[in-house]
Amino acid sequence: MSSKIINLNTNRNLPVNKPILKWAGGKQQLWFEIEKYIPSNYNKYIEPFVGGGAIFFGLSPEKAVLSDTNPDLINLYEVVRDNVSNLIDILGNYHNDEEFYYFIRSQNPEKLSKLERAARTMFLNRTCYNGLYRVNKKGEFNVPFGKYKNPKICDEATLINASNALKGQILVCDDYLEVLNQYASEGDVIFLDPPYIPVSQYADFKRYTKHFFDNDDHRDLAEEVKRLYEMGCTVILTNSNHPLVHELYSDYKIEIHQTKRFINSKGNNRVGEDVIVLAQPNRKSIRVIKPKVPENQMEKFPGTRYMGSKQNLIGSIWDIAKQFKFESVLDAFSGSSVVGYMFKTKGKKVITNDFMSFSSNVAKSIIENNNVQLTVEDVDSLLIKGNGSGFIPKTFKGLYFSDDENIFIDDLRARIEMLDCPYKKAIAIAAICRACLKRRPRGIFTYVGNRYNDGRKDLQKSVHQHFLESVKLYNEAVFDNGQLNKSLNVDTMELSADCDLIYIDPPYYSPLSDNEYTRRYHFLEGVSTMWEGLEIQWETKTKKFKKYSTPFGNKDGAYDAFDQLFKKYQNSILMVSYSSNAFPTMDEMVHLMKKYKRNVDVHQIEHRYSFGNQAHKVNDNRNQVLEYIFVGY
């Protein structure tokens, strides 16, 4: 198709939010020209070269998938989404000083915490020369100090607005082709802003990361645009006004826009021409169809023995919840993931969170994941012997499993890391953790040896056999409910999610027993994280790691935590599962909730857990309790 030069038109919808970064090739000045091609109705928004995210933040869509190959960038957006208040606190201590700048720049981001790494990225962007992000072939940030008089290092309002826009959105650090193959579907809007083809010998638009994007990559991208267009997606692409762009996209509408280049060493050279390519199918042919969830889908949940699991209470929880009108749910302490999975089967948008990595991983495999399964070839590759580090056989020899089983787990976990797809990794990790639970007497790791082996069928199978069975179960549990669901692994007290209903099922505090999940499941958490960042207590028989901090470990902490959660989510429906043998008591919980909710209902259900909190140390009737479900509205 023919192309034409078009003047920028600003008589259109203003952006909802603005980006938090100054970014080479940012699209703020093309906002009006891109926004006019966004259809009024679409399935979800996908931006696999998100960069500064001007178009995403401008639209602030309800459902989005954002990705980039820049790990610092995606980490920053994750922290802004999940922990913006602490990020603001850290940035408040940073100052615009050249010596301080080079100190921060010299830090190895991979050795920093997520929060520290995000603050580093934000600070360098605000204070470096021209706000440029550039790395050398080693992946090291190498932009000099900007020497600005008073740069705004922390724009608190913009960060908070960005956090709200990112809530519930999927963030991925991966190649654009992987992301589009994984997430794109009919009716989506895809905005592609790849590294530009250089239009002069001095142009340098490609060095956002250590990986370059050459002409062959642009040809691959054009093939992907064709695939997306034929699938029924609206595709909007930007690039430089280069002959190759016109050659590759001659079948689509092309516009040329005169723009300013804000990142250039010479101000008088800060002009250029950008191309907008529009590949938009006939909108009459686009039908966004919400997948129908099979009626028996809940039966496919891969259950197992897990402390506090609500698998036997699912019917009661739904009977109570369905009385209210809601479309989105936060399962703030997801545990076994059975409640979040139930809400997914009901067609709700589900965000799950758990401080335990292995619990969060289960939710990622069957709640966030809508369609990926492990193939036979994947499983065969995982079962190849070798590649293990020897850590598990050496550290846990004679404690929980046989020597051969320890070697199997060690080799398998190493090979799981070789899987490219995060959802395939999640299924494999969930399967090996479930296999360890099923193989272990009582399904816990608070003791060593086999003294509780009662000969039941599960205990006669090897970890290998349980793994294969678990893979089959997790594969069968994967389904698409038409929502962009999300699994998080953060401190719930720092989390903030904009959901209609908040389901809270925290560790129950009781002076008669402990609620320490890490003590029971430390081995599974280690398998999930490969013991990265965990401090093993070598003097203990079980080789457990130092427990995670939780406010629910004592009575005062539990009271304060509930009060904070109720206050934070006072604009949502509150639903709390709690036990009659725990604190706060029923009356105290009602009092706490009524501080923020006009109406509080209490539902009482008789319930016997699969095993009690050290029931053998107290009385067996501790297993038989009343389960309270509090609802504030």
XYZ file of C-alpha atoms in Angstrom:
633
model
C 0.000 0.000 0.000
C 1.107 3.583 -0.512
C 2.351 5.599 2.416
C 2.013 9.272 3.301
C 3.429 11.764 5.775
C 0.915 12.760 8.436
C 1.159 15.601 10.950
C 0.699 14.721 14.587
C -2.908 15.171 15.670
C -3.590 15.940 19.313
C -7.374 16.262 19.157
C -7.958 12.835 20.706
C -8.219 10.987 24.008
C -5.520 11.915 26.472
C -3.404 9.144 28.030
C -4.844 7.687 31.250
C -1.375 7.463 32.843
C 2.152 8.373 31.877
C 5.249 6.156 31.861
C 7.651 6.104 34.802
C 10.824 6.041 32.683
C 12.461 8.208 30.072
C 13.053 5.718 27.295
C 14.901 5.745 23.991
C 12.229 5.390 21.329
C 9.406 6.053 23.796
C 6.037 6.540 22.101
C 4.500 9.387 24.078
C 4.596 11.784 21.130
C 2.912 9.178 18.893
C 0.217 8.464 21.466
C -2.642 10.117 19.567
C -1.706 8.496 16.273
C -1.529 5.020 17.796
C -4.490 5.351 20.151
C -6.892 6.101 17.276
C -6.326 2.593 15.914
C -7.108 0.835 19.201
C -10.555 -0.768 18.723
C -13.220 0.068 21.288
C -13.660 -3.624 22.106
C -10.888 -6.158 22.221
C -9.848 -9.240 24.133
C -6.526 -8.257 25.723
C -3.582 -5.970 25.067
C -0.115 -7.445 24.424
C 3.119 -5.454 24.191
C 6.169 -7.734 23.862
C 8.733 -4.893 23.460
C 7.306 -2.893 26.338
C 10.293 -0.595 27.000
C 8.975 2.567 28.642
C 5.382 1.376 28.149
C 3.917 4.726 27.062
C 1.084 3.125 25.090
C 0.257 0.603 27.810
C 0.181 3.227 30.547
C -1.763 5.566 28.281
C -4.432 2.935 27.671
C -4.241 1.263 31.117
C -6.243 -1.705 29.769
C -8.082 -4.159 31.984
C -6.138 -7.187 30.676
C -2.575 -6.993 29.414
C 0.552 -9.057 28.826
C 3.764 -7.037 28.904
C 7.196 -8.414 28.173
C 10.752 -7.479 27.342
C 14.117 -9.229 27.218
C 15.523 -6.647 29.633
C 15.467 -8.291 33.114
C 16.081 -4.985 34.926
C 13.059 -3.453 33.229
C 10.659 -6.317 33.957
C 11.911 -6.519 37.535
C 11.198 -2.803 37.961
C 7.639 -3.189 36.682
C 7.080 -6.197 38.956
C 8.225 -4.213 41.993
C 6.126 -1.193 40.986
C 3.133 -3.505 40.645
C 3.662 -5.457 43.860
C 5.690 -3.282 46.224
C 5.534 0.359 45.158
C 5.449 1.835 48.668
C 8.813 0.326 49.639
C 10.297 1.372 46.295
C 9.222 4.955 46.964
C 10.813 4.789 50.426
C 14.167 3.625 49.012
C 14.198 6.186 46.192
C 13.569 8.901 48.760
C 17.071 8.231 50.136
C 18.818 8.523 46.753
C 20.459 11.794 45.701
C 21.717 13.302 42.464
C 25.463 13.075 42.967
C 28.082 11.934 40.439
C 30.067 9.806 42.883
C 26.887 8.212 44.210
C 25.731 7.611 40.624
C 28.838 5.639 39.701
C 28.626 3.688 42.955
C 25.067 2.609 42.116
C 26.017 1.923 38.493
C 28.891 -0.335 39.607
C 26.568 -2.646 41.542
C 25.902 -6.073 40.083
C 22.099 -6.122 39.724
C 21.974 -9.918 39.937
C 23.332 -9.756 43.488
C 20.715 -7.262 44.657
C 17.257 -7.976 46.024
C 14.320 -7.347 43.668
C 13.556 -4.115 45.497
C 17.163 -2.858 45.422
C 17.505 -3.801 41.769
C 14.335 -1.895 40.884
C 15.517 1.194 42.767
C 18.858 1.002 40.936
C 17.125 0.852 37.546
C 14.857 3.773 38.398
C 17.676 5.926 39.780
C 20.027 5.333 36.847
C 17.279 6.127 34.347
C 16.458 9.414 36.066
C 20.046 10.589 36.506
C 22.044 9.156 33.589
C 22.887 11.007 30.383
C 19.701 11.708 28.394
C 17.815 8.982 30.278
C 19.377 6.413 27.956
C 19.384 2.697 28.721
C 22.409 1.096 27.070
C 24.501 -1.924 27.954
C 27.728 -3.372 26.591
C 28.167 -6.893 25.216
C 28.563 -8.188 28.771
C 25.162 -6.790 29.646
C 26.638 -4.067 31.888
C 24.950 -0.665 32.034
C 27.481 1.867 30.706
C 25.728 5.227 30.334
C 27.600 8.156 31.962
C 26.271 10.514 34.623
C 23.790 13.057 33.249
C 24.846 16.126 35.280
C 21.277 17.409 35.604
C 20.677 20.078 38.228
C 17.541 18.658 39.838
C 16.171 15.488 38.224
C 12.992 14.054 39.738
C 14.323 10.754 41.044
C 11.042 9.729 42.681
C 7.761 10.863 41.113
C 5.526 9.382 43.776
C 2.169 10.088 42.102
C 3.286 8.634 38.773
C 4.644 5.509 40.463
C 1.413 4.937 42.375
C -0.674 5.401 39.217
C 1.626 3.009 37.365
C 1.270 0.478 40.173
C -2.502 0.594 39.846
C -2.261 0.177 36.057
C 0.007 -2.860 36.463
C -2.148 -4.612 39.070
C -3.222 -8.017 37.810
C -1.259 -7.726 34.564
C 1.104 -10.456 33.356
C 4.776 -9.475 33.144
C 7.231 -11.733 31.334
C 10.970 -11.502 30.690
C 11.305 -13.462 27.462
C 11.724 -13.308 23.701
C 8.815 -11.689 21.867
C 8.123 -14.798 19.754
C 7.788 -16.984 22.848
C 5.403 -14.503 24.421
C 3.218 -14.104 21.338
C 3.054 -17.841 20.752
C 2.061 -18.318 24.374
C -0.486 -15.533 24.849
C -1.812 -14.136 21.545
C -5.338 -15.129 20.539
C -8.123 -13.905 18.271
C -9.413 -10.453 19.139
C -6.229 -9.249 20.866
C -4.528 -5.919 20.259
C -0.785 -6.354 19.721
C 1.489 -3.310 19.843
C 4.985 -3.994 18.503
C 7.739 -1.465 19.070
C 10.926 -3.374 18.227
C 14.437 -1.894 18.160
C 14.409 0.333 15.073
C 16.265 -0.358 11.853
C 19.090 2.254 11.791
C 18.613 4.919 9.143
C 22.170 6.274 9.340
C 25.622 5.017 10.240
C 25.386 6.843 13.567
C 21.958 5.593 14.556
C 21.947 3.275 17.548
C 18.474 2.074 18.461
C 19.397 -1.531 19.136
C 21.440 -1.507 22.271
C 18.678 -1.730 24.895
C 20.119 -5.101 25.935
C 23.240 -7.102 25.151
C 21.308 -8.884 22.385
C 21.114 -7.132 19.014
C 18.133 -7.081 16.664
C 19.288 -7.318 13.035
C 17.550 -7.335 9.641
C 16.899 -11.075 9.781
C 15.125 -10.523 13.090
C 12.967 -7.869 11.419
C 12.054 -10.339 8.678
C 11.085 -12.892 11.341
C 8.982 -10.213 13.007
C 7.167 -9.500 9.726
C 6.283 -13.195 9.446
C 4.922 -13.084 12.976
C 2.821 -10.014 12.134
C 1.314 -11.979 9.234
C 0.497 -14.891 11.558
C -1.146 -12.599 14.113
C -3.129 -10.774 11.423
C -4.419 -14.050 9.995
C -5.311 -15.182 13.521
C -7.609 -12.163 13.872
C -5.475 -9.786 15.969
C -5.177 -6.048 15.469
C -1.445 -5.436 15.071
C 0.119 -1.978 15.340
C 3.852 -1.750 14.675
C 6.291 1.158 14.765
C 9.722 1.436 13.185
C 12.026 3.870 11.430
C 11.208 5.126 7.936
C 13.548 2.645 6.271
C 13.058 0.963 2.846
C 13.109 -2.480 4.452
C 10.099 -1.566 6.611
C 8.109 -0.618 3.511
C 9.196 -3.828 1.795
C 8.240 -6.064 4.706
C 4.858 -4.480 5.391
C 3.691 -3.498 1.910
C 0.455 -5.483 2.382
C -0.690 -3.279 5.257
C -1.515 0.349 5.879
C 1.630 2.448 6.434
C 1.820 5.985 7.818
C 4.911 8.163 8.195
C 5.070 10.598 11.080
C 7.622 13.324 11.697
C 8.908 13.046 15.246
C 11.553 14.468 17.520
C 14.454 12.421 18.826
C 14.993 13.367 22.445
C 18.042 11.161 22.876
C 20.758 12.517 20.615
C 24.044 14.202 21.378
C 23.189 17.133 19.085
C 19.915 18.923 19.627
C 19.556 19.984 16.000
C 19.681 16.328 14.951
C 16.809 15.353 17.210
C 14.312 14.950 14.366
C 13.268 11.898 12.433
C 10.463 9.996 10.770
C 8.631 7.099 12.376
C 6.496 4.582 10.541
C 3.236 3.178 11.916
C 2.104 -0.088 10.340
C -1.512 -1.120 10.855
C -2.545 -4.724 10.231
C -6.201 -4.724 11.166
C -8.531 -7.555 10.136
C -12.172 -7.007 9.287
C -13.658 -6.257 12.683
C -16.904 -7.963 11.709
C -15.011 -11.237 11.624
C -13.633 -10.827 15.142
C -15.502 -12.718 17.812
C -14.156 -12.761 21.334
C -15.552 -15.975 22.745
C -15.146 -16.812 26.412
C -14.146 -20.480 26.713
C -16.704 -22.759 28.306
C -15.355 -24.409 31.445
C -16.238 -28.140 31.681
C -18.703 -28.858 34.486
C -16.400 -31.463 36.030
C -13.254 -29.301 35.879
C -13.027 -28.951 39.672
C -12.725 -32.723 39.942
C -9.434 -32.516 38.051
C -7.677 -30.534 40.773
C -4.526 -32.497 41.779
C -5.223 -32.785 45.470
C -2.864 -34.000 48.161
C -2.432 -33.781 51.912
C -1.560 -30.197 52.785
C -1.944 -28.428 56.116
C -5.006 -26.198 56.118
C -6.208 -27.233 52.657
C -9.835 -26.267 52.000
C -10.519 -29.024 49.476
C -13.374 -30.418 51.580
C -14.852 -26.940 52.081
C -14.939 -25.840 48.447
C -18.696 -26.369 48.101
C -19.446 -24.299 51.194
C -17.067 -21.506 50.191
C -18.696 -21.192 46.776
C -22.239 -21.352 48.203
C -21.381 -18.339 50.359
C -19.410 -16.408 47.710
C -21.968 -16.801 44.914
C -24.461 -14.672 46.854
C -22.364 -11.643 45.893
C -21.705 -10.007 42.539
C -17.992 -10.114 41.700
C -15.765 -10.784 38.706
C -12.262 -10.831 40.215
C -10.767 -12.564 43.259
C -7.552 -12.265 45.238
C -6.657 -15.495 47.036
C -4.156 -13.830 49.349
C -2.799 -16.991 51.031
C -3.281 -19.570 48.310
C -1.654 -22.585 50.007
C -2.751 -25.704 48.100
C -4.380 -23.419 45.452
C -7.662 -25.312 45.668
C -9.747 -22.199 46.434
C -8.173 -20.130 43.673
C -8.674 -23.036 41.269
C -12.339 -23.271 42.266
C -12.865 -19.580 41.521
C -11.131 -20.066 38.163
C -13.601 -22.840 37.292
C -16.376 -20.326 37.992
C -15.021 -18.014 35.289
C -13.578 -15.416 37.657
C -10.336 -13.530 37.143
C -8.082 -14.936 39.852
C -4.944 -13.494 41.425
C -3.256 -15.843 43.881
C -0.421 -15.170 46.275
C 1.584 -17.188 48.750
C 4.831 -16.536 50.599
C 5.895 -20.140 49.898
C 7.440 -20.488 46.459
C 6.269 -24.058 45.941
C 2.646 -23.085 46.721
C 2.850 -20.119 44.370
C 4.279 -22.410 41.715
C 1.281 -24.759 41.917
C -1.006 -21.796 41.240
C 1.184 -20.717 38.332
C 0.921 -24.176 36.747
C -2.879 -24.526 36.776
C -4.381 -21.102 37.592
C -2.212 -18.565 35.768
C -1.471 -21.103 33.034
C -4.423 -21.420 30.656
C -3.232 -23.806 27.963
C 0.368 -25.079 28.287
C 1.036 -28.740 29.051
C 4.139 -30.872 29.318
C 4.528 -33.010 26.208
C 5.807 -36.577 26.086
C 9.035 -35.211 24.604
C 9.347 -32.758 27.498
C 8.950 -35.510 30.064
C 11.417 -37.774 28.260
C 14.003 -34.992 28.314
C 13.436 -34.457 32.041
C 14.018 -38.140 32.801
C 17.460 -38.265 31.215
C 19.959 -39.082 33.931
C 22.704 -36.655 34.850
C 23.043 -32.844 35.084
C 22.343 -32.821 38.823
C 24.652 -30.900 41.129
C 24.730 -33.616 43.790
C 23.398 -31.181 46.401
C 20.277 -33.174 47.304
C 21.972 -36.620 47.572
C 24.729 -35.138 49.705
C 22.648 -32.851 51.937
C 19.624 -35.092 52.525
C 21.224 -38.536 52.442
C 19.232 -40.971 54.592
C 16.733 -38.329 55.727
C 13.596 -38.629 53.589
C 14.167 -40.758 50.496
C 16.444 -43.499 49.229
C 19.790 -42.655 47.636
C 18.430 -43.452 44.172
C 15.403 -41.234 44.733
C 17.599 -38.360 45.934
C 19.682 -38.658 42.775
C 16.500 -38.752 40.679
C 15.153 -35.572 42.305
C 18.542 -33.837 41.962
C 18.899 -34.685 38.246
C 15.271 -33.893 37.472
C 15.348 -30.497 39.179
C 18.460 -29.518 37.224
C 16.873 -30.515 33.922
C 13.680 -28.605 34.728
C 15.789 -25.443 34.563
C 16.538 -26.288 30.911
C 12.868 -25.890 29.946
C 12.290 -22.585 28.155
C 8.598 -22.106 28.913
C 7.833 -20.817 32.444
C 4.553 -22.754 32.561
C 6.215 -26.020 31.615
C 8.712 -25.361 34.399
C 5.854 -24.681 36.788
C 4.085 -27.954 35.941
C 7.294 -29.941 36.313
C 8.159 -28.347 39.670
C 4.594 -28.793 40.919
C 4.714 -32.447 39.849
C 7.993 -33.269 41.605
C 6.849 -31.472 44.780
C 3.587 -33.417 44.757
C 5.548 -36.626 44.133
C 7.669 -35.943 47.224
C 4.546 -35.251 49.285
C 2.850 -38.457 48.148
C 5.971 -40.554 48.750
C 6.565 -39.156 52.232
C 4.681 -40.681 55.223
C 2.245 -38.018 56.507
C 3.427 -35.746 53.687
C 5.631 -33.638 55.983
C 9.345 -33.145 56.592
C 9.432 -32.461 60.331
C 11.093 -35.801 61.092
C 13.676 -38.034 59.441
C 13.427 -41.690 58.564
C 10.345 -43.768 57.782
C 8.746 -44.395 61.160
C 5.209 -43.438 60.073
C 5.190 -45.751 57.062
C 1.903 -47.663 57.388
C 2.295 -49.491 54.093
C -0.378 -47.576 52.224
C -0.289 -47.743 48.420
C 1.238 -44.264 47.923
C 4.211 -45.200 50.092
C 4.935 -48.277 47.994
C 5.451 -46.202 44.837
C 8.743 -44.508 44.017
C 9.198 -40.755 43.602
C 9.703 -41.485 39.891
C 6.285 -43.165 39.625
C 4.568 -40.391 41.575
C 6.204 -37.782 39.344
C 4.814 -39.342 36.163
C 1.352 -39.643 37.708
C 1.495 -36.033 38.906
C 2.519 -34.719 35.484
C -0.561 -36.408 34.031
C -2.795 -34.878 36.707
C -1.399 -31.353 36.321
C -1.678 -31.564 32.529
C -5.322 -32.578 32.845
C -5.951 -29.736 35.325
C -4.893 -27.037 32.837
C -7.817 -25.165 31.270
C -8.686 -21.722 29.918
C -11.396 -19.724 31.661
C -10.991 -16.712 29.376
C -9.289 -14.598 32.045
C -5.738 -13.335 32.555
C -5.127 -14.972 35.910
C -1.932 -14.405 37.888
C 0.133 -16.193 40.534
C 2.335 -14.100 42.838
C 5.012 -15.018 45.386
C 5.327 -11.967 47.644
C 4.665 -10.901 51.225
C 0.881 -10.573 51.437
C 1.211 -7.627 53.796
C 3.045 -5.720 51.049
C 0.666 -6.798 48.290
C -2.072 -4.566 46.957
C -4.550 -5.912 44.401
C -7.654 -4.289 42.978
C -10.124 -7.188 43.126
C -13.841 -7.392 43.836
C -13.500 -10.159 46.422
C -10.571 -10.785 48.760
C -10.304 -14.324 50.145
C -8.079 -14.500 53.230
C -6.994 -17.873 54.628
C -3.792 -17.159 56.595
C -1.853 -19.460 58.934
C -4.060 -19.957 61.992
C -2.483 -18.791 65.234
C -3.113 -21.021 68.269
C -1.042 -21.315 71.490
C -1.706 -25.089 71.415
C 0.164 -25.673 68.168
C 2.449 -24.041 65.641
C 1.473 -22.868 62.188
C 4.951 -23.003 60.709
C 4.565 -24.137 57.125
C 8.279 -23.845 56.436
C 9.046 -26.454 59.114
C 6.637 -28.947 57.548
C 7.452 -28.274 53.899
C 11.021 -26.936 53.906
C 12.229 -29.679 51.561
C 9.562 -28.827 48.962
C 10.370 -25.125 49.219
C 14.017 -25.980 48.655
C 13.198 -28.083 45.602
C 11.076 -25.257 44.209
C 13.730 -22.561 44.737
C 16.786 -24.855 44.396
C 17.581 -23.534 47.909
C 18.519 -20.170 46.404
C 18.420 -17.502 49.112
C 17.517 -20.025 51.829
C 19.654 -20.274 54.953
C 19.936 -23.976 55.815
C 20.294 -24.694 59.507
C 22.975 -27.333 59.201
C 22.901 -28.273 62.875
C 19.306 -29.569 62.643
C 18.512 -33.215 61.901
C 16.023 -32.291 59.180
C 18.331 -29.742 57.488
C 15.492 -27.227 57.432
C 16.144 -23.614 56.549
C 15.607 -20.511 58.654
C 11.866 -19.891 58.679
C 10.187 -17.059 56.840
C 8.957 -14.165 58.932
C 5.177 -13.974 59.372
C 2.980 -11.708 61.513
C 0.721 -14.707 62.194
C 3.322 -16.321 64.439
C 1.949 -14.698 67.598
C -1.339 -13.370 68.927
C -0.611 -9.639 68.699
C 0.879 -10.021 65.240
C -2.214 -11.880 64.000
C -4.573 -9.194 65.330
C -2.541 -6.414 63.746
C -2.204 -8.264 60.423
C -5.954 -8.795 60.107
C -6.575 -5.141 60.915
C -4.112 -4.041 58.211
C -5.625 -6.379 55.619
C -9.199 -5.322 56.395
C -8.223 -1.673 56.154
C -6.329 -2.154 52.875
C -9.199 -4.009 51.201
C -12.119 -2.227 52.813
C -13.561 -1.361 49.380
C -13.788 -5.051 48.398
C -15.911 -7.939 49.636
C -13.914 -9.572 52.449
C -14.097 -13.335 52.932
C -12.028 -14.933 55.704
C -11.582 -18.596 56.584
C -10.526 -19.177 60.167
C -10.708 -21.836 62.867
C -12.618 -21.976 66.154
C -9.435 -23.029 67.995
C -7.405 -20.032 66.808
C -7.000 -16.371 67.665
C -8.563 -13.866 67.079
C -11.740 -15.467 68.425
C -15.000 -15.289 66.494
C -16.230 -12.221 68.405
C -12.875 -10.497 68.064
C -12.766 -11.147 64.317
C -16.249 -9.701 63.878
C -15.196 -6.626 65.867
C -12.088 -6.145 63.708
C -14.017 -6.504 60.467
C -16.809 -4.161 61.561
C -14.297 -1.333 61.821
C -14.310 -1.295 58.010
C -17.490 -3.117 56.945
C -21.118 -2.296 57.715
C -22.266 -5.910 57.466
C -20.431 -8.988 58.763
C -21.852 -12.499 58.425
C -20.395 -15.543 60.189
C -20.892 -19.020 58.748
C -19.978 -22.050 60.893
C -19.015 -25.357 59.304
C -17.934 -28.546 61.052
C -14.647 -29.627 59.544
C -11.954 -32.256 60.116
C -8.549 -31.516 58.642
C -6.522 -34.295 57.022
C -4.122 -33.939 59.928
C -4.117 -31.607 62.898
C -1.525 -29.159 64.103
C 0.562 -31.636 66.086
C -2.612 -33.480 67.066
C -0.516 -36.331 68.489
C 0.879 -33.875 71.042
C -2.490 -32.563 72.217
C -5.847 -34.263 71.778
C -7.171 -35.982 68.688
C -10.348 -33.920 68.906
C -8.269 -30.896 67.896
C -8.730 -32.169 64.348
C -12.500 -31.724 64.693
C -13.167 -27.980 64.770
C -15.629 -25.398 63.606
C -14.459 -23.603 60.514
C -15.632 -20.000 60.475
C -16.168 -18.152 57.232
C -16.505 -14.431 57.866
C -17.921 -12.227 55.119
C -17.704 -8.447 55.308
C -19.625 -6.325 52.814
